[in-house]
Amino acid sequence: MHNPPHPGAVLVECLDGLDDMAITQFAEGVHLTRATLSQIIDGHASITFSLAVRLENALGTSREMWISMQSAYDFWIAEGERCACSRI
């Protein structure tokens, strides 16, 4: 499996061109702190189901898109953490 992007990388593209004030207003509009939004954009926090719905409403995207991207990223991380477990 290839390295899928964290959904925060896509979110930052959606916010491209906005000034600092507009980004802060966006964060408030989707009920996030600016710090939490930064964590998501930097790939240090996940897109939750409730945030996916809020992003859908704010950006006109689909909630399924955000959850699908987050799931693909999470599965890719899990594959890298696979332990040498024995079958029973």
PDB file of N, CA and C in Angstrom, residues 3-11 40-43 69-70 73-74:
ATOM      1  N   ASN A   3       1.795   5.351   0.553  1.00  0.00           N
ATOM      2  CA  ASN A   3       1.631   6.253   1.685  1.00  0.00           C
ATOM      3  C   ASN A   3       0.521   7.259   1.382  1.00  0.00           C
ATOM      4  N   PRO A   4      -0.693   7.029   1.903  1.00  0.00           N
ATOM      5  CA  PRO A   4      -1.779   7.988   1.650  1.00  0.00           C
ATOM      6  C   PRO A   4      -1.548   9.265   2.457  1.00  0.00           C
ATOM      7  N   PRO A   5      -1.981  10.394   1.940  1.00  0.00           N
ATOM      8  CA  PRO A   5      -1.790  11.641   2.691  1.00  0.00           C
ATOM      9  C   PRO A   5      -2.711  11.692   3.906  1.00  0.00           C
ATOM     10  N   HIS A   6      -2.225  12.338   4.939  1.00  0.00           N
ATOM     11  CA  HIS A   6      -3.095  12.623   6.077  1.00  0.00           C
ATOM     12  C   HIS A   6      -4.145  13.617   5.581  1.00  0.00           C
ATOM     13  N   PRO A   7      -5.402  13.495   6.017  1.00  0.00           N
ATOM     14  CA  PRO A   7      -6.427  14.424   5.542  1.00  0.00           C
ATOM     15  C   PRO A   7      -6.119  15.887   5.854  1.00  0.00           C
ATOM     16  N   GLY A   8      -5.267  16.123   6.822  1.00  0.00           N
ATOM     17  CA  GLY A   8      -4.861  17.495   7.111  1.00  0.00           C
ATOM     18  C   GLY A   8      -4.142  18.144   5.938  1.00  0.00           C
ATOM     19  N   ALA A   9      -3.434  17.329   5.138  1.00  0.00           N
ATOM     20  CA  ALA A   9      -2.750  17.857   3.953  1.00  0.00           C
ATOM     21  C   ALA A   9      -3.761  18.336   2.916  1.00  0.00           C
ATOM     22  N   VAL A  10      -4.897  17.671   2.845  1.00  0.00           N
ATOM     23  CA  VAL A  10      -5.964  18.089   1.930  1.00  0.00           C
ATOM     24  C   VAL A  10      -6.678  19.312   2.500  1.00  0.00           C
ATOM     25  N   LEU A  11      -6.890  19.306   3.805  1.00  0.00           N
ATOM     26  CA  LEU A  11      -7.562  20.434   4.447  1.00  0.00           C
ATOM     27  C   LEU A  11      -6.772  21.725   4.247  1.00  0.00           C
ATOM     28  N   ILE A  40      -4.320  19.155  13.232  1.00  0.00           N
ATOM     29  CA  ILE A  40      -4.897  18.366  12.138  1.00  0.00           C
ATOM     30  C   ILE A  40      -4.121  18.617  10.852  1.00  0.00           C
ATOM     31  N   ILE A  41      -3.874  19.877  10.546  1.00  0.00           N
ATOM     32  CA  ILE A  41      -3.147  20.227   9.327  1.00  0.00           C
ATOM     33  C   ILE A  41      -1.745  19.624   9.332  1.00  0.00           C
ATOM     34  N   ASP A  42      -1.107  19.588  10.502  1.00  0.00           N
ATOM     35  CA  ASP A  42       0.246  19.042  10.618  1.00  0.00           C
ATOM     36  C   ASP A  42       0.270  17.521  10.705  1.00  0.00           C
ATOM     37  N   GLY A  43      -0.908  16.881  10.704  1.00  0.00           N
ATOM     38  CA  GLY A  43      -0.971  15.427  10.744  1.00  0.00           C
ATOM     39  C   GLY A  43      -0.832  14.829  12.129  1.00  0.00           C
ATOM     40  N   MET A  69     -10.383   9.205   3.790  1.00  0.00           N
ATOM     41  CA  MET A  69      -8.966   9.596   3.837  1.00  0.00           C
ATOM     42  C   MET A  69      -8.345   9.272   5.192  1.00  0.00           C
ATOM     43  N   GLN A  70      -9.087   9.555   6.271  1.00  0.00           N
ATOM     44  CA  GLN A  70      -8.557   9.275   7.604  1.00  0.00           C
ATOM     45  C   GLN A  70      -8.369   7.779   7.800  1.00  0.00           C
ATOM     46  N   TYR A  73      -5.333   6.504   5.865  1.00  0.00           N
ATOM     47  CA  TYR A  73      -4.115   6.917   6.561  1.00  0.00           C
ATOM     48  C   TYR A  73      -3.899   6.057   7.812  1.00  0.00           C
ATOM     49  N   ASP A  74      -4.948   5.848   8.599  1.00  0.00           N
ATOM     50  CA  ASP A  74      -4.841   5.049   9.823  1.00  0.00           C
ATOM     51  C   ASP A  74      -4.451   3.606   9.521  1.00  0.00           C
TER      52      ASP A  74
END
